[in-house]
Structures are given as C-alpha cells and as structure tokens.
CSV table of C-alpha atoms and ligand atoms in Angstrom, one decimal:
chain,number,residue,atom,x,y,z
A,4,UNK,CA,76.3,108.5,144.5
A,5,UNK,CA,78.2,105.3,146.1
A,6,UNK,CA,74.6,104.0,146.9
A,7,UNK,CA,73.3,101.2,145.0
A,8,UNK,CA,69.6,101.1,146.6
A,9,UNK,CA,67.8,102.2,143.2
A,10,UNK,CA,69.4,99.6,141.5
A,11,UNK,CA,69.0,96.7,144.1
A,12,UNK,CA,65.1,97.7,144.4
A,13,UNK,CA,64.6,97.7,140.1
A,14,UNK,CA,66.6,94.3,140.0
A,15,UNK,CA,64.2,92.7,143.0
A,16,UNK,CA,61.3,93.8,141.2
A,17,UNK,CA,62.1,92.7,137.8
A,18,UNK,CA,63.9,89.6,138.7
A,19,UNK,CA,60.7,89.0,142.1
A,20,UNK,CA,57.9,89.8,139.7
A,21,UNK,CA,58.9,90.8,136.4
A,22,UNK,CA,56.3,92.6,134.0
A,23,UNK,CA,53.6,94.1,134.8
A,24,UNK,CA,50.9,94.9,132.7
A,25,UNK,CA,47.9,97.0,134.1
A,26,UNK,CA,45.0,94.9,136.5
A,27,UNK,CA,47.0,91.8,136.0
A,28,UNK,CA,48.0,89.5,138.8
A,29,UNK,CA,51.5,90.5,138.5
A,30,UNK,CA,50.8,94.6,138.7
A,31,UNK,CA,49.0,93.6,141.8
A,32,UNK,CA,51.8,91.6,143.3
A,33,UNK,CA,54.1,94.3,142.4
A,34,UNK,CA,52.0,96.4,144.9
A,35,UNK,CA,52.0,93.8,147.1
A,36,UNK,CA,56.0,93.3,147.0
A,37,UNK,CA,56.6,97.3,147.2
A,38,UNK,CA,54.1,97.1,150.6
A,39,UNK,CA,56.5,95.0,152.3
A,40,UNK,CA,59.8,96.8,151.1
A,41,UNK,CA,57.8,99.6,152.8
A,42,UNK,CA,57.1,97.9,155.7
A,43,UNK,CA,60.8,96.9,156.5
A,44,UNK,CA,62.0,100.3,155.7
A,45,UNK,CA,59.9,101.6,158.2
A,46,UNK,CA,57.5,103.8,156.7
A,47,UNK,CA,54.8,105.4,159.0
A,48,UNK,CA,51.7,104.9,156.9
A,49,UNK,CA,51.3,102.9,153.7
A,50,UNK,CA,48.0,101.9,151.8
A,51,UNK,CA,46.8,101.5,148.5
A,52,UNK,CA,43.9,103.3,146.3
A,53,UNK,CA,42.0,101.2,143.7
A,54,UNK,CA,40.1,101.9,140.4
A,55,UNK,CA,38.4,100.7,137.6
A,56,UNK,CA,40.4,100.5,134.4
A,57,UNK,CA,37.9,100.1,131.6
A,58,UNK,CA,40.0,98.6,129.0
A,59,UNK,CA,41.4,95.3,130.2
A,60,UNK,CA,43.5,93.5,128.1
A,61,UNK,CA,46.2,90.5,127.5
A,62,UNK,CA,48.6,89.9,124.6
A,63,UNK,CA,48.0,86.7,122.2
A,64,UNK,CA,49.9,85.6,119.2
A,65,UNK,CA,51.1,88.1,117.4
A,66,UNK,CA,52.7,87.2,113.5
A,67,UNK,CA,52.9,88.7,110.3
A,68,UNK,CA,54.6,88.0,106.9
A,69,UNK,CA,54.7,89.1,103.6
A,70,UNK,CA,52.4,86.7,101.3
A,71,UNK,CA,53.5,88.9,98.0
A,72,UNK,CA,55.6,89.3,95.9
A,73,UNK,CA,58.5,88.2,98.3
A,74,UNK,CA,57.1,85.6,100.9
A,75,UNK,CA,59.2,86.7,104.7
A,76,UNK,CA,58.2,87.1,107.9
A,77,UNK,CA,57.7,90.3,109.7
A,78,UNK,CA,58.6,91.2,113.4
A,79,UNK,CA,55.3,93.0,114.6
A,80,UNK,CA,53.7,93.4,118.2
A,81,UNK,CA,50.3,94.0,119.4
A,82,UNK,CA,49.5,97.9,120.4
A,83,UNK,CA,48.2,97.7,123.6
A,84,UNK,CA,44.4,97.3,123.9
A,85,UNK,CA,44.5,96.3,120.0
A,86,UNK,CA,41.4,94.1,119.4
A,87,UNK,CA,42.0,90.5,117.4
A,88,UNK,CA,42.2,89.6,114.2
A,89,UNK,CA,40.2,86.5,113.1
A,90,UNK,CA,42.0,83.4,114.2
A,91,UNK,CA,43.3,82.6,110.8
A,92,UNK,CA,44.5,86.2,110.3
A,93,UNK,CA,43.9,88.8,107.5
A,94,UNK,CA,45.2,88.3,104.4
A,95,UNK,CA,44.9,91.8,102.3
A,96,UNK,CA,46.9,93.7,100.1
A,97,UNK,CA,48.5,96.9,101.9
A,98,UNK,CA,48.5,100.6,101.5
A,99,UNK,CA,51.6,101.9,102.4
A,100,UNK,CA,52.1,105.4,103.6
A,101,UNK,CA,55.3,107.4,104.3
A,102,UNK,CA,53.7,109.9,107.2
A,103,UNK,CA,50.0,109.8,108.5
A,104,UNK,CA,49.6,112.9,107.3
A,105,UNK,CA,49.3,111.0,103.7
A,106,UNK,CA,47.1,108.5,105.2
A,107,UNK,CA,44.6,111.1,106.6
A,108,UNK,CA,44.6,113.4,103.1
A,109,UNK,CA,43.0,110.0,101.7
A,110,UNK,CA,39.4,110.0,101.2
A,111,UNK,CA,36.8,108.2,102.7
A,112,UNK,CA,36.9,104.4,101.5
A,113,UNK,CA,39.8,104.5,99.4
A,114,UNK,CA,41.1,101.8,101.4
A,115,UNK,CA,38.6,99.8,102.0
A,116,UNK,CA,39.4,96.1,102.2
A,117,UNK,CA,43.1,96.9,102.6
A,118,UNK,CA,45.8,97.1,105.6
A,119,UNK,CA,47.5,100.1,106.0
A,120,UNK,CA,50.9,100.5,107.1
A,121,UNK,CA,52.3,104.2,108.2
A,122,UNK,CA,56.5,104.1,108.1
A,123,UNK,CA,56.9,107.1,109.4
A,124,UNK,CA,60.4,106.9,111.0
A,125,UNK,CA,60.7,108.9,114.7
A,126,UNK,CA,63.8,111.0,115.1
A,127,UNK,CA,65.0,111.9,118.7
A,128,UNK,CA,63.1,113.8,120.6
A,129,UNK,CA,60.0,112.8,118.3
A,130,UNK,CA,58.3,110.3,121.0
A,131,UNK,CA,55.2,112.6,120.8
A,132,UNK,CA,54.9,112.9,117.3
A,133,UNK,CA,54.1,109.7,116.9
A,134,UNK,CA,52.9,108.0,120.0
A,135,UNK,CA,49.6,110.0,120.0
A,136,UNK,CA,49.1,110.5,116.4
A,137,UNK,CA,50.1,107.4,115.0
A,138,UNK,CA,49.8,104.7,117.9
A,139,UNK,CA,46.7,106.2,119.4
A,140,UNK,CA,44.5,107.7,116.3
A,141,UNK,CA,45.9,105.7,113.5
A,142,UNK,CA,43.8,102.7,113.9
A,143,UNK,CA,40.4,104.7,113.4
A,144,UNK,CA,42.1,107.0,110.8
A,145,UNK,CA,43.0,104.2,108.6
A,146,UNK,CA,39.2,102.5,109.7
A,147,UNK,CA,37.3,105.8,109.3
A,148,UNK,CA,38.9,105.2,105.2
A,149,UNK,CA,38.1,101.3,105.6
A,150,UNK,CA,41.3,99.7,106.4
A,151,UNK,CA,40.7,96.3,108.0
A,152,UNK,CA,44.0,96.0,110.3
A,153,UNK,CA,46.7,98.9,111.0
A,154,UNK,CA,50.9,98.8,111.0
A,155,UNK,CA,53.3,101.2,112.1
A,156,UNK,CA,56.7,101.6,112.6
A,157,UNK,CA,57.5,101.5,116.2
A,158,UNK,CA,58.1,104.8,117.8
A,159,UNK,CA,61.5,104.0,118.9
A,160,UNK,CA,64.6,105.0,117.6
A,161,UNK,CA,66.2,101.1,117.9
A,162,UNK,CA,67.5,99.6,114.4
A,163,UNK,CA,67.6,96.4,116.2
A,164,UNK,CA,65.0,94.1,115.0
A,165,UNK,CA,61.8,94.1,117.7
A,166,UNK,CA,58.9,95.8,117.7
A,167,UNK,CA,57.5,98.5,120.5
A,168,UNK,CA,54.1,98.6,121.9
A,169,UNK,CA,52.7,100.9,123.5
A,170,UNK,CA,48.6,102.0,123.8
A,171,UNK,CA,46.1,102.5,120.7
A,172,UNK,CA,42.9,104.8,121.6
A,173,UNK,CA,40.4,103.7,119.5
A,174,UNK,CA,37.9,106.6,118.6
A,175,UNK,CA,34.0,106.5,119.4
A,176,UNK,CA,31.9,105.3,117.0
A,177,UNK,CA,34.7,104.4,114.1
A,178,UNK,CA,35.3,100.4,114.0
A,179,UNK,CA,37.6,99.1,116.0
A,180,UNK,CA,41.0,97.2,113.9
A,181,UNK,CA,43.8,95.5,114.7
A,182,UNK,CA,46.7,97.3,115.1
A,183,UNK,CA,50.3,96.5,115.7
A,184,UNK,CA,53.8,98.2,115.6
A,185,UNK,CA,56.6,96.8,113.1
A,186,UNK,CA,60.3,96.5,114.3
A,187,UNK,CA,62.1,99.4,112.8
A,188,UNK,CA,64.3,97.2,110.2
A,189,UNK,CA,60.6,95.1,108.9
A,190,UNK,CA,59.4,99.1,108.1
A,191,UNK,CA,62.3,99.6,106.5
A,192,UNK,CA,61.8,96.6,104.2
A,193,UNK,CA,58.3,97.1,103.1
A,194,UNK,CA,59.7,100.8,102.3
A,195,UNK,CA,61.9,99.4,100.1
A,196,UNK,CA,59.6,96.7,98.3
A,197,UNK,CA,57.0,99.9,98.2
A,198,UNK,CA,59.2,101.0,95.4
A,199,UNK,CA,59.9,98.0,94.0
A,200,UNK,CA,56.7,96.3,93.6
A,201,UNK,CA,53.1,98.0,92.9
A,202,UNK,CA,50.9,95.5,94.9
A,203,UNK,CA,52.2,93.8,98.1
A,204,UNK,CA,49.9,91.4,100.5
A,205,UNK,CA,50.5,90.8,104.2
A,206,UNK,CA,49.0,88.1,106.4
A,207,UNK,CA,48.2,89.4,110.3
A,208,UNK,CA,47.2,87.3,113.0
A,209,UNK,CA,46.5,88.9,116.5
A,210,UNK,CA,44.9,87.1,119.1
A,211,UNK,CA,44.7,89.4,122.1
A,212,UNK,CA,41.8,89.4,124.8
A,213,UNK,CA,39.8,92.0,125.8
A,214,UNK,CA,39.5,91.9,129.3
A,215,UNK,CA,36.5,94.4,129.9
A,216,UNK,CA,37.3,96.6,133.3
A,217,UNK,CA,40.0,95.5,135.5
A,218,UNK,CA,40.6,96.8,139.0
A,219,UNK,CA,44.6,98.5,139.2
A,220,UNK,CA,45.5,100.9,142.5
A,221,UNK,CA,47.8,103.3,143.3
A,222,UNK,CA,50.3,102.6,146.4
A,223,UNK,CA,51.3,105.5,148.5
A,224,UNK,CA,53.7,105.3,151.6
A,225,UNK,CA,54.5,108.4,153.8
A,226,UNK,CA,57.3,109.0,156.3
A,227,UNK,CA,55.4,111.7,158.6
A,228,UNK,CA,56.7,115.2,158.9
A,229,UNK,CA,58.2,116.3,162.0
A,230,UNK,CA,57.5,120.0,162.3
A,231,UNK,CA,54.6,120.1,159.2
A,232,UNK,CA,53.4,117.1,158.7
A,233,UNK,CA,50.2,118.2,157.0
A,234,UNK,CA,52.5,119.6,154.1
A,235,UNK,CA,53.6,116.6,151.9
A,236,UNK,CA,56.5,116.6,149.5
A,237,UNK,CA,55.7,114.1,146.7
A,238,UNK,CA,57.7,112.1,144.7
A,239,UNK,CA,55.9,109.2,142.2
A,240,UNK,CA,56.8,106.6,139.6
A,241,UNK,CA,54.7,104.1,138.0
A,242,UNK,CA,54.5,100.4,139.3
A,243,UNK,CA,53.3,99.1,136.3
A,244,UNK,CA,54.9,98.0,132.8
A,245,UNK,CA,54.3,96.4,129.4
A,246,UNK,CA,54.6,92.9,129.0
A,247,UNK,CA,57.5,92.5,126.7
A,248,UNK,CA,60.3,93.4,129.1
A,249,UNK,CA,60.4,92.9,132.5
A,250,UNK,CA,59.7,97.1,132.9
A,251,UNK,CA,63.2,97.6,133.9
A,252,UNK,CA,63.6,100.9,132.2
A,253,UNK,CA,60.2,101.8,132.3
A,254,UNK,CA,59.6,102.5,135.2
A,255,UNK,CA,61.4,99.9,137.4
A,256,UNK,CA,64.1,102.5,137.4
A,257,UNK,CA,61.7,105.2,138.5
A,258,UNK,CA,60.4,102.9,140.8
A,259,UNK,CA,64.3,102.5,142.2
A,260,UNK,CA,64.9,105.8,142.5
A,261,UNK,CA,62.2,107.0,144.4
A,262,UNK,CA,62.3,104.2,146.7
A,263,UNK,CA,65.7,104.5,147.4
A,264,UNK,CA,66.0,108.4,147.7
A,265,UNK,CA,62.6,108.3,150.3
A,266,UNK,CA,64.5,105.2,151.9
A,267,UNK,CA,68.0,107.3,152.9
A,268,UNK,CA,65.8,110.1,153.7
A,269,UNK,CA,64.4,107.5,156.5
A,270,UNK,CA,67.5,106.4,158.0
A,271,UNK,CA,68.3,109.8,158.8
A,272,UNK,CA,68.7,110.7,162.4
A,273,UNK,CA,65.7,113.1,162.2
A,274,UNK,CA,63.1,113.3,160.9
A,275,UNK,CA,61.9,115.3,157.2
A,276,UNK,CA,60.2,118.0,158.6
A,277,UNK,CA,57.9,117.9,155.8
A,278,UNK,CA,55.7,114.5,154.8
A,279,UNK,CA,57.5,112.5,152.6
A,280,UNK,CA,54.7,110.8,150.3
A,281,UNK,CA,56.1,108.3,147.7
A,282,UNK,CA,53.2,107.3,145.5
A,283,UNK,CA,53.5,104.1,143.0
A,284,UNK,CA,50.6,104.8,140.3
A,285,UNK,CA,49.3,102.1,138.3
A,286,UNK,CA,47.8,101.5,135.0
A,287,UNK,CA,49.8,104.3,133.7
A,288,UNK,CA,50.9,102.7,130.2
A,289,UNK,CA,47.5,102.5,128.9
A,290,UNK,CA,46.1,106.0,129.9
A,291,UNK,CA,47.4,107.5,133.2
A,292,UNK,CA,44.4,106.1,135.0
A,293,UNK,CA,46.4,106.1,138.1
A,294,UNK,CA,47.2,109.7,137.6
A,295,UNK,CA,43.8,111.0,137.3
A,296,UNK,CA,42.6,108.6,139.6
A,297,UNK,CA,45.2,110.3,142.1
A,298,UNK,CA,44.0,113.6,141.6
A,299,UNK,CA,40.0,112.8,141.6
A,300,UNK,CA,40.3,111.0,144.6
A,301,UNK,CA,42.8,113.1,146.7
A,302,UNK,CA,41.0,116.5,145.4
A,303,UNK,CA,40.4,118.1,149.1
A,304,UNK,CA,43.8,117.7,150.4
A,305,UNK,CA,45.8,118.6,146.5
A,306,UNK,CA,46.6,122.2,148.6
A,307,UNK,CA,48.8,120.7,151.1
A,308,UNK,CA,51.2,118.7,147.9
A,309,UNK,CA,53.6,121.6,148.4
A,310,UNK,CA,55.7,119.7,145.5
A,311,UNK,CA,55.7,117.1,143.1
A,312,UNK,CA,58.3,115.2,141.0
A,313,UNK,CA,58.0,112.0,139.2
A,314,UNK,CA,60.9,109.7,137.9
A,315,UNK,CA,59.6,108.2,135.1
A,316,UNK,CA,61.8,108.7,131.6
A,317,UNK,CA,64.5,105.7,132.5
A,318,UNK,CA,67.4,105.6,134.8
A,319,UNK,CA,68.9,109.0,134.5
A,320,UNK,CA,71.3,110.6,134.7
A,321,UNK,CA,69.2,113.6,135.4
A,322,UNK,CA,70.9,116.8,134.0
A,323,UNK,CA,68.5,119.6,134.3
A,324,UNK,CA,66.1,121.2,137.1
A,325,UNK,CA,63.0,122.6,135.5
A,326,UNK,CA,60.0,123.7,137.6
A,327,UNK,CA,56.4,124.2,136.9
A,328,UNK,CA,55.0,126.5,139.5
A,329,UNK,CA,52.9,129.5,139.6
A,330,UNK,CA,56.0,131.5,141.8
A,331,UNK,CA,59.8,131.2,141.4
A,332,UNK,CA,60.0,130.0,144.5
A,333,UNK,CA,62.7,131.9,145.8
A,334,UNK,CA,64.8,131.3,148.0
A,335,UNK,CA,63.4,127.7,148.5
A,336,UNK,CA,64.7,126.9,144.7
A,337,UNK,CA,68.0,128.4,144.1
A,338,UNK,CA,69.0,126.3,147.3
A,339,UNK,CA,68.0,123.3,145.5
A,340,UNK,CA,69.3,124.5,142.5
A,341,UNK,CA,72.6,125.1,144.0
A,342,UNK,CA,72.9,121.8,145.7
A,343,UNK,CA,72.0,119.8,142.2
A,344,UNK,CA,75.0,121.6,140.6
A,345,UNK,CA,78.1,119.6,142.0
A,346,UNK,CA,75.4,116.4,140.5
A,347,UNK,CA,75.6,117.3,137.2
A,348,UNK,CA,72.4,119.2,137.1
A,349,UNK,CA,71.7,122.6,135.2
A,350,UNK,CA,69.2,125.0,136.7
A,351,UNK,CA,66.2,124.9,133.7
A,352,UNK,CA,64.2,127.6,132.7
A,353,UNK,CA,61.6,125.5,131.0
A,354,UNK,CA,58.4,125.3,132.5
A,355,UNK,CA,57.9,121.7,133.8
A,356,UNK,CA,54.7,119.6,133.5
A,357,UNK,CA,56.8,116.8,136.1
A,358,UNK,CA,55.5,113.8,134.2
A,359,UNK,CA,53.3,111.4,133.3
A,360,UNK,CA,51.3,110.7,136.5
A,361,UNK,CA,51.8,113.8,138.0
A,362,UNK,CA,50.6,115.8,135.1
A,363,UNK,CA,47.1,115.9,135.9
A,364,UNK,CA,48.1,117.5,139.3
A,365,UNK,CA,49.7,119.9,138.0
A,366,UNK,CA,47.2,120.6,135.9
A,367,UNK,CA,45.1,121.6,139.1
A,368,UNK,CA,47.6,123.9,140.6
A,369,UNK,CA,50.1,121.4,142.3
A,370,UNK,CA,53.3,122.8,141.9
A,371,UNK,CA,55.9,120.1,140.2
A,372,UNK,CA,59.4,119.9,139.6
A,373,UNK,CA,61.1,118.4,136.1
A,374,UNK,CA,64.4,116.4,137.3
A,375,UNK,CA,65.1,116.3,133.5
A,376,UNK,CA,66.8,113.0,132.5
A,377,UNK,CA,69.2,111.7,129.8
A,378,UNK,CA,66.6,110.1,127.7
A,379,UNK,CA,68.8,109.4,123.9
A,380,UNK,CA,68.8,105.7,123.9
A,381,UNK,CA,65.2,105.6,126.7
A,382,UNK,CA,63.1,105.1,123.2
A,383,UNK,CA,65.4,102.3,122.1
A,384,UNK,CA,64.6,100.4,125.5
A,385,UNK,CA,61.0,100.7,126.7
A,386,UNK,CA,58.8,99.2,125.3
A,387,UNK,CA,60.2,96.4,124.2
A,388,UNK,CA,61.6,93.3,124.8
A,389,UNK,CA,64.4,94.6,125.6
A,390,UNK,CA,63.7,96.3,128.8
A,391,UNK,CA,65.2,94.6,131.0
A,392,UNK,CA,67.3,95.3,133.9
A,393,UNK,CA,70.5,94.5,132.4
A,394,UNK,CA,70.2,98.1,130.2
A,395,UNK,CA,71.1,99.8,133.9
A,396,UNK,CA,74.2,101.2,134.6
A,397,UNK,CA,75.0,101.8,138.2
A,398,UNK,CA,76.2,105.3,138.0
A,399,UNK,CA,73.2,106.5,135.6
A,400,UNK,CA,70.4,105.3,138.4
A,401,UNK,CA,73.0,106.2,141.4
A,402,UNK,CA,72.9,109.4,139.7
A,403,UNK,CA,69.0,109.8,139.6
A,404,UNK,CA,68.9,108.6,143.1
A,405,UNK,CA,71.2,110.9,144.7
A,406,UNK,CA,69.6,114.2,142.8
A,407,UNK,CA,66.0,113.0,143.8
A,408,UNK,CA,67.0,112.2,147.9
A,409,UNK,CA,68.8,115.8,147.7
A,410,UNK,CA,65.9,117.6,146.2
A,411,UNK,CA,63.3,115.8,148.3
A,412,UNK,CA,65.2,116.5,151.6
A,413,UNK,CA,66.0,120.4,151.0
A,414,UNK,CA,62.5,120.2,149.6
A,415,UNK,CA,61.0,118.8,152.9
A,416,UNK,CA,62.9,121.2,154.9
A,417,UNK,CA,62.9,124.4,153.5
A,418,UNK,CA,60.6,127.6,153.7
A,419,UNK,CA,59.2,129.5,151.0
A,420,UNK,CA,56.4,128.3,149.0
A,421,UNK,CA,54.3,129.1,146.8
A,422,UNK,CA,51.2,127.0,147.4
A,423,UNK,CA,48.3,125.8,145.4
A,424,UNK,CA,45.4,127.7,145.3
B,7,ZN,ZN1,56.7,105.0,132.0
C-alpha cells in the first residue's frame, strides 16, 4: 500500500500522451509508450494484436444555445460516433421529454422536423439505465418518430457544468442524427423553461468526422510461469480513452494498477509460477472491439486463462471480491479471500461478469474475478473533461494496486481450479 507505481504509470501516460481516443495516433502511441514501460520492466514476451474498428471518428465543434424564448447558450458535447449537423447548424423547435420511455410511447412522425431532448436525470448506480437506452438507442428512437438532431442529459451524476460523452449506436436502417449529451445544470434549465414556455427553439451545430474503419490493437505482455507456464493468469485494462479528459480515471487508473501489480510481481525473487498476462485492450469506449477482438482471436488457447480480472471502474478503492466461475473454487478462493480482508475487501457473493473487456470471455467459459471498486463520484469523472489525473488520490489507486498484485500472485500460485471447458 506505500507503493506509488499505479499512480506514477497513470500520471506518465496522461501527462506523456494524454487522450486517447480509439485508432487515433495517440491510442497508438499509447501502445507504443506502454511497449517500452514493458520493455524496461523486464517482461518476457510483449506484442500487440490489431483490428478493424468500423466506426472511426473525431470530434468537431460542438455548440448549442437557446434561440427562444430566452436566448443562452448551452453546454453540450458530441456522443461519440454522432454524425454532423450541417455547418450552419439546425435551428428547430424542441420536444422535450422527461424519460425515453415518453419519447418512445410517441407515434410515428409526431416529431418530425423537431429536436428532441430526453432529461432524464441518472441516479447512482443508474450508469446502465441510461448509457444503453438513452446514449445508444435514443438517436434512432427519436429519428424512427422524425427528429432531426437528439439531446440528453449526460449520464453522470456531476451538477458541475460539462457535458459527458460517451458512444451512440445508431440502428440499421433508421437515419442517422446528430446527437449530443447536455451538462447536467443546461438539462436542468430547459426542464425549467419546459414549464414555463410552450414552444422553445435550439440551434445545434456539430461538426464531427467520420472516419470510416480505423485500425486499434490490443497490447499484451507476459511474465512466463515458472512451474505452469501454459496456464495464464490475466489481468486487463483499457489503453484507450475519450477525448475530453486526458483518460485519467478511465482507464489510466486501470491501466496503473495493472501495470504496477504485474510490475512488483516481476521484481520478485522468483518467479509466478503461473503466466502472468497483462492485456491493454483498445477501442473499448466505443464498443468493446478490443474485447471481442481478444476472444475471436485467442479462441484455441481461452482454456488455459485459468483467471481473469479487469480494472476498469476508476481508481478504487476496491472493497468487494466477487467471482464469476462455474466452481467455487475452493480452497484456491477463500485463500484469496482471506488475504484481501486486512485490504479492506469483503468476500462477495455476487456473480461477477469481471468487466468491460473481459466480459466477452467470460461469456465463453473463462472464469473472472470482480475486484469491486468504490465507484460513487466514477460517473462524475469519466467522461468528461474532467478526467484528469489530478481526481487520483494516492491511497485509492495504492489501494487497487495492492489488492490486484495480492490476488494475481496467490492466483498464479495456487492449486485448485476450476477450468474452462
Ligand atoms: Zn473504461
């Protein structure tokens, strides 16, 4: 816990590089960077694994402003993958709803010509409420009723005044229109000229690019086992970010803490007995294309990932130990579980999915831990443009670190598992 590694490595790589977004130059130099931290640290094997990402994109302008009754501006920001608005903008009246469930019981065309704006507010613990539902579908819901341009209220939980991005998923077949996310104190106003004034018009101008497909990759880095090395322990964050920040919180911390913990687990005398395999995916903001990609192209060896955990929900601290496994792994787990305690961290009984990126592995039979962190004030943070490292406090992420190098160790050394079928 007196280590500051995590932190050092998520200030180099904000402060080195900074954001990140998907198949840019900078997600690739990231890679780049992490090779060489790598390198010095002494890893055994490190290489990288590329894909396709078919939905390349780069943030433009991005302004709105109330044109009536009550001329103001608006503190907006581009979804991620959003398409453009004409150059000039839009200029339309809006229709405002409370929840999208009020937007969706609208018929077909009743808002044709119009922009419409969903308020919905997100309470803790909401994130997926409204990040799939409202940030993914509600550009085609509103479309499919013939919106011409799409505003939400961010799904974060900050009443300071910016805006939180985050990916839209256009439907098939349904046109595609821009859509942005309005700081949580600019939904809050329209709310309250919504029942003040029947009619209200908003100007929007978004000038994003679509990039077509974009290459991203994956970085993995292994310290070889010493007595199994075909049996890999894996523990994964994401390498890239949004473009607002400097990914600082998501998931430069993640980033930290798994390079760290893999990194004191190194300088040990001897070595893991197990494979260490740290894996960096990329592209995950916009679709966990690094995570899939993962799985489809490491399918024949999935039954030697003996364990999986992913640090990717801010800098910690972590306070519970879920697992998602097939087997209780007994007596494997209750000596990790017993060795988290004097951390902090409760033994969970909920059934873990691990994360993000290691989802889809899971999905396939990979068994995955959940090192469960502290995430209350993680939606007011990423995101925006106010991730930035200076949101890290040393003893959250020394924290994180400490529980991840203790679980990956007793992890890489201990019998009893329940394998993958
Ligand atoms: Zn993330």
């Amino acid at each position: 816990m007196d280590s500051g590694l995590a932190l050092d490595i998520a200030t180099d790589l904000t402060t080195e590089i900074g954001p990140r977004l998907y198949g840019s130059d900078d997600e690739r130099q990231a890679v780049e960077w992490a090779t060489k931290r790598f390198q010095e640290y002494g890893f055994d094997k490190i290489w990288t694994e590329s894909f396709p990402v078919d939905r390349g994109w780069e943030r433009g302008d991005e302004t709105a402003a109330v044109t009536y009754p009550s001329p103001q501006k608006l503190v907006i920001t581009a979804l991620g993958g959003s398409v453009a608005t004409p150059p000039e903008g839009i200029e339309a009246e809006i229709a405002l709803f409370k929840t999208i469930g009020a937007l969706k019981s609208q018929p077909a065309g009743s808002l044709k010509g119009k922009i419409a704006v969903v308020t919905q507010p997100m309470g803790i613990g909401q994130y997926g409420k409204i990040s799939g539902p409202i940030r993914g579908n509600g550009p085609s819901e509103a479309a499919k009723r013939g919106a011409v341009a799409f505003l939400m209220r961010s799904a974060g939980t900050s009443k300071n005044r910016f805006a939180h991005t985050g990916a839209t998923r256009y439907q098939k077949d349904v046109t595609r229109i821009p859509a942005a996310a309005l700081s949580v104190p600019d939904a809050l106003q329209l709310d309250r000229l919504s029942e003040r004034f029947d009619r209200m018009r908003i100007k929007l101008v978004l000038t994003p690019k679509q990039l077509g497909t974009v290459t991203s990759q994956n970085l993995i880095a292994e310290i070889t086992g010493s007595e199994k090395p075909e049996e890999i322990v894996l523990l994964g964050a994401h390498i890239d970010s949004w473009d607002l920040g400097t990914g600082a919180i998501d998931d430069g911390a993640g980033v930290g803490v798994v390079m760290a913990a893999s990194k004191l687990i190194r300088e040990l005398p001897t070595p893991p007995k197990r494979t260490i395999r740290v894996v960096l995916f990329g592209a995950e903001e916009i679709g966990i294309y690094g995570g899939n990609f993962y799985v489809e192209n490491n399918r024949t060896d999935l039954d030697r990932h003996i364990i999986a955990a992913e640090a990717d929900a801010g800098q910690g601290p972590i306070h519970t130990f879920n697992v998602g496994v097939g087997d209780p792994l007994e007596p494997t787990l209750s000596v990790i579980r017993d060795a988290l305690k004097p951390l902090g961290v409760k033994p969970g009984r909920a059934k873990s999915r691990g994360g993000p990126d290691i989802a889809p592995m899971a999905n396939v039979g990979v068994p995955v831990a959940g090192l469960d962190m502290f995430t209350e004030d993680y939606f007011d943070l990423h995101h925006t443009a106010n991730d930035t490292i200076d949101q890290i406090v040393p003893e959250r992420i020394n924290q994180s670190a400490a529980v991840y190098v203790t679980f990956a160790y007793l992890a890489s050394e201990l019998g009893g598992y329940y394998r993958a079928k």
